[in-house]
Amino acid sequence: MKRVYALVDCNNFYASCERVFNPSLRRRPVVILSNNDGCIVARSAEAKALGIPFASPYFKVRAMAEKHNTAVFSSNYALYADLSQRVMNVLRSFTPDVDVYSIDEAFLSLNKTGDMTGFGLAVKEKVYRWTGIPVSVGIGYTRTLAKAAAHIAKHDSLMKGALDLTSRPDAAELIARIAVRDIWGIGPAYAAKLNGIGVYTAADFIKLDPAWVKRSMTIMGLRTQTELKGRSCIEPDMVPAEKKAIVSSKSFGRSVRGLPELEQAVSTYAERAAEKLRRQEGLASMVTVFIMTNRFRDTPQYADSRSFELPEASCCTPVIIRCALALLRRLYVDGYEYNKAGIMLSGIVRRGDAQMNLFMPADWRGSSKVMETVDHVNRKYGTGTLFYASGGIDRPWGMRRELLSPAYTTRWEDIPLIRI
Amino acid sequence: MKPEIYRFSPYVRLSLPLFTARIHAGFPSPAEDYIEKSLDLNEYLVQHPAATFFVRVTGDSMTGAGINSGDLLIVDRALKAVNGSVIVAILNGEFTVKRLQSSGKRVRLFPENPAYQPIEVTAGCDFEVWGVVVHVIHTVRRS
């Protein structure tokens, strides 16, 4: 049986999360600001239609936003992480083979059974009904094609949110029209380079000499080209999700029972995720850890996740590891056979956009000096003190989030209040 | 600013011991007097963790359905609303909780208090079922 991939992508995820619990936002443009309420990190479809640009400093578009009655929010990572987990859990009800790619995207590996359009629509319908989050679903013989299909499904209203390229006679034409900058794995720099030599669409890109592609765009460029032609050769790990979240997770070679082994695994993933984060010059605001048992086995099942919001966005490996391990210890329940663990870093901001922590040197790339400081402070005042100490010092260095919506799903004081 | 780890986790095990020894008239067996398993309130209240949300209500339009002001509702979005379901609905941009009455094409939102009027959902309304109310948590002892 032929293997196919489905990419499930949440539409305007942060704005959609805000809308689930605030119905008055349904028809209004919504924008979400980065840490310290500086830049726009997410927009609803209406805000995009107004021409509010991504990543622009809010003060620059404030007048226009206010004129159009735009709802403006600080990033509510606790809410987004919780809804993300719910979406992923719904996806796991379709297949255990779910690769969480970012906070709002996941790849499903499936066996092709006829026309999969109905399957895609069923996924979309169930995720919306269960979680309130609208998604687009793209299906293809490779992950790159699944991504392309999801892109088309999202932007072409005729698709109704789901497109199965494997059963469309016009698949080649549909793919051909996609701009190179929208192809998964082709970053803005390569897109500019390709445009410079007259390559604008996927059709142009496929026609290029593979040897040239490999020479000028590395092996990854060649893999992307191969995948667009329908042959699968890219794993999600190979292409870092540049957007809002980084996931590092893997199934274990064998089941794991003890906490020490899980700690080793999670700290390794944390290290890897922090590396990826620094590579894209980002700082993460939220750390999420998840663990699960083997769904294929007839053994007692357990799966859960927990999140921690860092007082200051960070890319410091020791900070992230420490936080991940603290989360893991709270998650861990004795007696289960675990086969997968992972970490997600979300609320990613560019290094220049984030406020620096008073206690951290400007260059805090996880140097041994930072490690020493962290250990020293925590030895002296107890584990975890560094977070408290940094957050407790006066507000000028604290994160400014004046427009934060309630933590509707994670705090008793914040659950929605309905007047009846 | 004290960071805390918040999360509504439907998976958290809140365990209360269940004594399964039955009360016999006559000779209670001491061997039966043991703790067999634990009771998990989440297991009782939450059928679909990924689709379950908590909301609080204020107002008295649903007292007849056992929903009082200040109560906590457990809402399951996975369930299909049918005629007679108590639902959380979105009506014209606002949340409400009412009993759903649907027959043919006619849809009404029914309050459970004679002091309130039923609401007719017409084609011009912006209406959506948000979720089905499955349990009401009413705290008797207010501190």
PDB file of N, CA and C in Angstrom, chain A residues 19-23 79 86 131 406-420, chain B residues 8 45-46 51-59 62 66-77 86-90 94-98 129-139 142:
ATOM      1  N   ARG A  19     -10.014  33.482  19.765  1.00  0.00           N
ATOM      2  CA  ARG A  19     -11.420  33.491  19.370  1.00  0.00           C
ATOM      3  C   ARG A  19     -12.242  32.383  20.010  1.00  0.00           C
ATOM      4  N   VAL A  20     -11.600  31.271  20.346  1.00  0.00           N
ATOM      5  CA  VAL A  20     -12.353  30.150  20.910  1.00  0.00           C
ATOM      6  C   VAL A  20     -13.124  30.600  22.151  1.00  0.00           C
ATOM      7  N   PHE A  21     -12.502  31.437  22.959  1.00  0.00           N
ATOM      8  CA  PHE A  21     -13.109  31.821  24.231  1.00  0.00           C
ATOM      9  C   PHE A  21     -13.646  33.238  24.244  1.00  0.00           C
ATOM     10  N   ASN A  22     -13.617  33.872  23.117  1.00  0.00           N
ATOM     11  CA  ASN A  22     -14.087  35.248  23.054  1.00  0.00           C
ATOM     12  C   ASN A  22     -14.866  35.455  21.759  1.00  0.00           C
ATOM     13  N   PRO A  23     -16.140  35.039  21.760  1.00  0.00           N
ATOM     14  CA  PRO A  23     -16.901  35.069  20.510  1.00  0.00           C
ATOM     15  C   PRO A  23     -17.074  36.457  19.921  1.00  0.00           C
ATOM     16  N   LEU A  79      -2.249  29.608  26.974  1.00  0.00           N
ATOM     17  CA  LEU A  79      -3.446  29.247  26.205  1.00  0.00           C
ATOM     18  C   LEU A  79      -3.067  28.525  24.912  1.00  0.00           C
ATOM     19  N   ARG A  86      -4.239  19.930  22.677  1.00  0.00           N
ATOM     20  CA  ARG A  86      -5.561  19.354  22.399  1.00  0.00           C
ATOM     21  C   ARG A  86      -5.688  18.995  20.918  1.00  0.00           C
ATOM     22  N   THR A 131     -11.992  21.220  19.431  1.00  0.00           N
ATOM     23  CA  THR A 131     -11.121  22.241  20.032  1.00  0.00           C
ATOM     24  C   THR A 131     -11.497  23.666  19.668  1.00  0.00           C
ATOM     25  N   PRO A 406      -7.142  36.160  29.325  1.00  0.00           N
ATOM     26  CA  PRO A 406      -7.071  35.228  30.462  1.00  0.00           C
ATOM     27  C   PRO A 406      -6.508  33.866  30.053  1.00  0.00           C
ATOM     28  N   ALA A 407      -5.939  33.151  31.017  1.00  0.00           N
ATOM     29  CA  ALA A 407      -5.490  31.774  30.765  1.00  0.00           C
ATOM     30  C   ALA A 407      -6.724  30.881  30.909  1.00  0.00           C
ATOM     31  N   TYR A 408      -7.601  30.951  29.882  1.00  0.00           N
ATOM     32  CA  TYR A 408      -8.928  30.334  29.944  1.00  0.00           C
ATOM     33  C   TYR A 408      -8.944  28.865  30.341  1.00  0.00           C
ATOM     34  N   THR A 409      -7.887  28.148  29.977  1.00  0.00           N
ATOM     35  CA  THR A 409      -7.923  26.693  30.171  1.00  0.00           C
ATOM     36  C   THR A 409      -6.934  26.203  31.208  1.00  0.00           C
ATOM     37  N   THR A 410      -6.171  27.099  31.813  1.00  0.00           N
ATOM     38  CA  THR A 410      -5.103  26.623  32.686  1.00  0.00           C
ATOM     39  C   THR A 410      -5.094  27.291  34.053  1.00  0.00           C
ATOM     40  N   ARG A 411      -6.041  28.147  34.333  1.00  0.00           N
ATOM     41  CA  ARG A 411      -6.108  28.785  35.648  1.00  0.00           C
ATOM     42  C   ARG A 411      -7.548  28.872  36.087  1.00  0.00           C
ATOM     43  N   TRP A 412      -7.829  28.403  37.295  1.00  0.00           N
ATOM     44  CA  TRP A 412      -9.216  28.405  37.755  1.00  0.00           C
ATOM     45  C   TRP A 412      -9.799  29.818  37.752  1.00  0.00           C
ATOM     46  N   GLU A 413      -9.009  30.797  38.144  1.00  0.00           N
ATOM     47  CA  GLU A 413      -9.554  32.163  38.221  1.00  0.00           C
ATOM     48  C   GLU A 413      -9.888  32.700  36.835  1.00  0.00           C
ATOM     49  N   ASP A 414      -9.335  32.077  35.805  1.00  0.00           N
ATOM     50  CA  ASP A 414      -9.448  32.636  34.460  1.00  0.00           C
ATOM     51  C   ASP A 414     -10.436  31.919  33.548  1.00  0.00           C
ATOM     52  N   ILE A 415     -11.098  30.872  34.036  1.00  0.00           N
ATOM     53  CA  ILE A 415     -11.988  30.151  33.118  1.00  0.00           C
ATOM     54  C   ILE A 415     -13.109  31.087  32.655  1.00  0.00           C
ATOM     55  N   PRO A 416     -13.615  30.850  31.436  1.00  0.00           N
ATOM     56  CA  PRO A 416     -14.597  31.794  30.883  1.00  0.00           C
ATOM     57  C   PRO A 416     -15.813  31.948  31.791  1.00  0.00           C
ATOM     58  N   LEU A 417     -16.304  33.170  31.891  1.00  0.00           N
ATOM     59  CA  LEU A 417     -17.507  33.455  32.685  1.00  0.00           C
ATOM     60  C   LEU A 417     -18.639  33.769  31.716  1.00  0.00           C
ATOM     61  N   ILE A 418     -19.721  33.031  31.836  1.00  0.00           N
ATOM     62  CA  ILE A 418     -20.851  33.226  30.924  1.00  0.00           C
ATOM     63  C   ILE A 418     -22.047  33.761  31.699  1.00  0.00           C
ATOM     64  N   ARG A 419     -22.598  34.850  31.216  1.00  0.00           N
ATOM     65  CA  ARG A 419     -23.812  35.403  31.828  1.00  0.00           C
ATOM     66  C   ARG A 419     -25.027  34.719  31.233  1.00  0.00           C
ATOM     67  N   ILE A 420     -25.856  34.137  32.092  1.00  0.00           N
ATOM     68  CA  ILE A 420     -27.007  33.396  31.547  1.00  0.00           C
ATOM     69  C   ILE A 420     -28.313  33.934  32.120  1.00  0.00           C
TER      70      ILE A 420
ATOM     71  N   PHE B   8      -4.815  23.038  33.320  1.00  0.00           N
ATOM     72  CA  PHE B   8      -5.922  22.147  33.588  1.00  0.00           C
ATOM     73  C   PHE B   8      -5.530  20.869  32.910  1.00  0.00           C
ATOM     74  N   LEU B  45     -15.924  12.535  35.314  1.00  0.00           N
ATOM     75  CA  LEU B  45     -16.497  13.771  34.764  1.00  0.00           C
ATOM     76  C   LEU B  45     -16.058  14.087  33.335  1.00  0.00           C
ATOM     77  N   VAL B  46     -14.901  13.562  32.931  1.00  0.00           N
ATOM     78  CA  VAL B  46     -14.334  13.969  31.643  1.00  0.00           C
ATOM     79  C   VAL B  46     -14.203  12.767  30.725  1.00  0.00           C
ATOM     80  N   ALA B  51     -11.416  17.598  24.334  1.00  0.00           N
ATOM     81  CA  ALA B  51     -12.549  18.423  23.917  1.00  0.00           C
ATOM     82  C   ALA B  51     -13.303  19.016  25.104  1.00  0.00           C
ATOM     83  N   THR B  52     -12.776  18.820  26.307  1.00  0.00           N
ATOM     84  CA  THR B  52     -13.505  19.251  27.498  1.00  0.00           C
ATOM     85  C   THR B  52     -12.976  20.570  28.043  1.00  0.00           C
ATOM     86  N   PHE B  53     -13.896  21.487  28.310  1.00  0.00           N
ATOM     87  CA  PHE B  53     -13.532  22.806  28.822  1.00  0.00           C
ATOM     88  C   PHE B  53     -14.400  23.127  30.031  1.00  0.00           C
ATOM     89  N   PHE B  54     -13.880  23.966  30.891  1.00  0.00           N
ATOM     90  CA  PHE B  54     -14.634  24.410  32.057  1.00  0.00           C
ATOM     91  C   PHE B  54     -15.067  25.853  31.850  1.00  0.00           C
ATOM     92  N   VAL B  55     -16.298  26.147  32.219  1.00  0.00           N
ATOM     93  CA  VAL B  55     -16.739  27.549  32.205  1.00  0.00           C
ATOM     94  C   VAL B  55     -17.512  27.803  33.500  1.00  0.00           C
ATOM     95  N   ARG B  56     -17.587  29.041  33.893  1.00  0.00           N
ATOM     96  CA  ARG B  56     -18.379  29.402  35.058  1.00  0.00           C
ATOM     97  C   ARG B  56     -19.554  30.252  34.581  1.00  0.00           C
ATOM     98  N   VAL B  57     -20.708  30.112  35.263  1.00  0.00           N
ATOM     99  CA  VAL B  57     -21.866  30.895  34.843  1.00  0.00           C
ATOM    100  C   VAL B  57     -22.289  31.857  35.947  1.00  0.00           C
ATOM    101  N   THR B  58     -22.905  32.928  35.511  1.00  0.00           N
ATOM    102  CA  THR B  58     -23.521  33.840  36.460  1.00  0.00           C
ATOM    103  C   THR B  58     -24.897  34.183  35.913  1.00  0.00           C
ATOM    104  N   GLY B  59     -25.913  34.237  36.778  1.00  0.00           N
ATOM    105  CA  GLY B  59     -27.279  34.484  36.320  1.00  0.00           C
ATOM    106  C   GLY B  59     -28.190  33.327  36.719  1.00  0.00           C
ATOM    107  N   MET B  62     -31.175  29.461  34.271  1.00  0.00           N
ATOM    108  CA  MET B  62     -31.163  28.007  34.083  1.00  0.00           C
ATOM    109  C   MET B  62     -31.321  27.241  35.395  1.00  0.00           C
ATOM    110  N   GLY B  66     -30.903  22.934  37.245  1.00  0.00           N
ATOM    111  CA  GLY B  66     -29.889  22.675  38.276  1.00  0.00           C
ATOM    112  C   GLY B  66     -28.630  23.493  38.093  1.00  0.00           C
ATOM    113  N   ILE B  67     -28.711  24.540  37.269  1.00  0.00           N
ATOM    114  CA  ILE B  67     -27.541  25.395  37.059  1.00  0.00           C
ATOM    115  C   ILE B  67     -27.773  26.719  37.776  1.00  0.00           C
ATOM    116  N   ASN B  68     -27.006  26.937  38.839  1.00  0.00           N
ATOM    117  CA  ASN B  68     -27.167  28.155  39.626  1.00  0.00           C
ATOM    118  C   ASN B  68     -26.018  29.116  39.380  1.00  0.00           C
ATOM    119  N   SER B  69     -26.270  30.351  39.744  1.00  0.00           N
ATOM    120  CA  SER B  69     -25.243  31.373  39.547  1.00  0.00           C
ATOM    121  C   SER B  69     -23.979  30.992  40.314  1.00  0.00           C
ATOM    122  N   GLY B  70     -22.834  31.086  39.657  1.00  0.00           N
ATOM    123  CA  GLY B  70     -21.571  30.742  40.299  1.00  0.00           C
ATOM    124  C   GLY B  70     -21.126  29.309  40.062  1.00  0.00           C
ATOM    125  N   ASP B  71     -21.996  28.498  39.452  1.00  0.00           N
ATOM    126  CA  ASP B  71     -21.632  27.090  39.222  1.00  0.00           C
ATOM    127  C   ASP B  71     -20.591  26.946  38.115  1.00  0.00           C
ATOM    128  N   LEU B  72     -19.903  25.828  38.214  1.00  0.00           N
ATOM    129  CA  LEU B  72     -18.907  25.468  37.205  1.00  0.00           C
ATOM    130  C   LEU B  72     -19.525  24.431  36.278  1.00  0.00           C
ATOM    131  N   LEU B  73     -19.415  24.662  34.981  1.00  0.00           N
ATOM    132  CA  LEU B  73     -19.961  23.690  34.029  1.00  0.00           C
ATOM    133  C   LEU B  73     -18.829  22.942  33.351  1.00  0.00           C
ATOM    134  N   ILE B  74     -19.033  21.662  33.159  1.00  0.00           N
ATOM    135  CA  ILE B  74     -18.083  20.867  32.385  1.00  0.00           C
ATOM    136  C   ILE B  74     -18.695  20.681  31.006  1.00  0.00           C
ATOM    137  N   VAL B  75     -18.004  21.191  30.005  1.00  0.00           N
ATOM    138  CA  VAL B  75     -18.547  21.279  28.655  1.00  0.00           C
ATOM    139  C   VAL B  75     -17.746  20.369  27.732  1.00  0.00           C
ATOM    140  N   ASP B  76     -18.450  19.503  27.024  1.00  0.00           N
ATOM    141  CA  ASP B  76     -17.787  18.573  26.111  1.00  0.00           C
ATOM    142  C   ASP B  76     -18.126  18.976  24.680  1.00  0.00           C
ATOM    143  N   ARG B  77     -17.104  19.397  23.943  1.00  0.00           N
ATOM    144  CA  ARG B  77     -17.327  19.808  22.555  1.00  0.00           C
ATOM    145  C   ARG B  77     -17.415  18.626  21.605  1.00  0.00           C
ATOM    146  N   VAL B  86     -28.534  20.564  27.061  1.00  0.00           N
ATOM    147  CA  VAL B  86     -28.170  21.879  27.590  1.00  0.00           C
ATOM    148  C   VAL B  86     -26.843  22.238  26.925  1.00  0.00           C
ATOM    149  N   ILE B  87     -26.831  23.390  26.281  1.00  0.00           N
ATOM    150  CA  ILE B  87     -25.652  23.727  25.474  1.00  0.00           C
ATOM    151  C   ILE B  87     -25.066  25.078  25.862  1.00  0.00           C
ATOM    152  N   VAL B  88     -23.764  25.215  25.582  1.00  0.00           N
ATOM    153  CA  VAL B  88     -23.150  26.528  25.546  1.00  0.00           C
ATOM    154  C   VAL B  88     -23.228  26.942  24.082  1.00  0.00           C
ATOM    155  N   ALA B  89     -23.854  28.074  23.824  1.00  0.00           N
ATOM    156  CA  ALA B  89     -24.014  28.505  22.441  1.00  0.00           C
ATOM    157  C   ALA B  89     -23.416  29.894  22.273  1.00  0.00           C
ATOM    158  N   ILE B  90     -23.070  30.189  21.033  1.00  0.00           N
ATOM    159  CA  ILE B  90     -22.692  31.554  20.705  1.00  0.00           C
ATOM    160  C   ILE B  90     -23.852  32.150  19.933  1.00  0.00           C
ATOM    161  N   GLU B  94     -22.082  36.502  21.496  1.00  0.00           N
ATOM    162  CA  GLU B  94     -21.984  36.318  22.953  1.00  0.00           C
ATOM    163  C   GLU B  94     -22.288  34.886  23.350  1.00  0.00           C
ATOM    164  N   PHE B  95     -21.620  34.454  24.434  1.00  0.00           N
ATOM    165  CA  PHE B  95     -21.907  33.129  24.977  1.00  0.00           C
ATOM    166  C   PHE B  95     -23.232  33.138  25.717  1.00  0.00           C
ATOM    167  N   THR B  96     -23.938  32.023  25.660  1.00  0.00           N
ATOM    168  CA  THR B  96     -25.078  31.828  26.549  1.00  0.00           C
ATOM    169  C   THR B  96     -25.204  30.340  26.845  1.00  0.00           C
ATOM    170  N   VAL B  97     -25.948  30.008  27.882  1.00  0.00           N
ATOM    171  CA  VAL B  97     -26.222  28.603  28.203  1.00  0.00           C
ATOM    172  C   VAL B  97     -27.738  28.428  28.238  1.00  0.00           C
ATOM    173  N   LYS B  98     -28.254  27.538  27.419  1.00  0.00           N
ATOM    174  CA  LYS B  98     -29.697  27.300  27.357  1.00  0.00           C
ATOM    175  C   LYS B  98     -29.948  25.855  26.946  1.00  0.00           C
ATOM    176  N   VAL B 129     -23.365  26.226  18.054  1.00  0.00           N
ATOM    177  CA  VAL B 129     -23.272  25.444  19.290  1.00  0.00           C
ATOM    178  C   VAL B 129     -21.790  25.366  19.649  1.00  0.00           C
ATOM    179  N   TRP B 130     -21.444  25.806  20.860  1.00  0.00           N
ATOM    180  CA  TRP B 130     -20.030  25.799  21.267  1.00  0.00           C
ATOM    181  C   TRP B 130     -19.679  24.478  21.936  1.00  0.00           C
ATOM    182  N   GLY B 131     -20.620  23.941  22.693  1.00  0.00           N
ATOM    183  CA  GLY B 131     -20.357  22.666  23.358  1.00  0.00           C
ATOM    184  C   GLY B 131     -21.577  22.204  24.118  1.00  0.00           C
ATOM    185  N   VAL B 132     -21.535  20.952  24.557  1.00  0.00           N
ATOM    186  CA  VAL B 132     -22.658  20.374  25.293  1.00  0.00           C
ATOM    187  C   VAL B 132     -22.288  20.299  26.775  1.00  0.00           C
ATOM    188  N   VAL B 133     -23.178  20.815  27.616  1.00  0.00           N
ATOM    189  CA  VAL B 133     -22.922  20.778  29.062  1.00  0.00           C
ATOM    190  C   VAL B 133     -23.199  19.360  29.563  1.00  0.00           C
ATOM    191  N   VAL B 134     -22.194  18.756  30.214  1.00  0.00           N
ATOM    192  CA  VAL B 134     -22.389  17.389  30.698  1.00  0.00           C
ATOM    193  C   VAL B 134     -22.514  17.300  32.219  1.00  0.00           C
ATOM    194  N   HIS B 135     -21.863  18.208  32.940  1.00  0.00           N
ATOM    195  CA  HIS B 135     -21.973  18.192  34.399  1.00  0.00           C
ATOM    196  C   HIS B 135     -22.013  19.616  34.925  1.00  0.00           C
ATOM    197  N   VAL B 136     -22.635  19.753  36.089  1.00  0.00           N
ATOM    198  CA  VAL B 136     -22.637  21.023  36.803  1.00  0.00           C
ATOM    199  C   VAL B 136     -21.946  20.785  38.137  1.00  0.00           C
ATOM    200  N   ILE B 137     -20.963  21.596  38.461  1.00  0.00           N
ATOM    201  CA  ILE B 137     -20.340  21.482  39.774  1.00  0.00           C
ATOM    202  C   ILE B 137     -20.845  22.642  40.618  1.00  0.00           C
ATOM    203  N   HIS B 138     -21.601  22.302  41.622  1.00  0.00           N
ATOM    204  CA  HIS B 138     -22.174  23.320  42.493  1.00  0.00           C
ATOM    205  C   HIS B 138     -21.514  23.189  43.865  1.00  0.00           C
ATOM    206  N   THR B 139     -20.820  24.213  44.267  1.00  0.00           N
ATOM    207  CA  THR B 139     -20.156  24.160  45.559  1.00  0.00           C
ATOM    208  C   THR B 139     -21.152  24.551  46.642  1.00  0.00           C
ATOM    209  N   ARG B 142     -19.548  27.533  50.692  1.00  0.00           N
ATOM    210  CA  ARG B 142     -18.745  28.668  50.221  1.00  0.00           C
ATOM    211  C   ARG B 142     -17.897  29.161  51.379  1.00  0.00           C
TER     212      ARG B 142
END
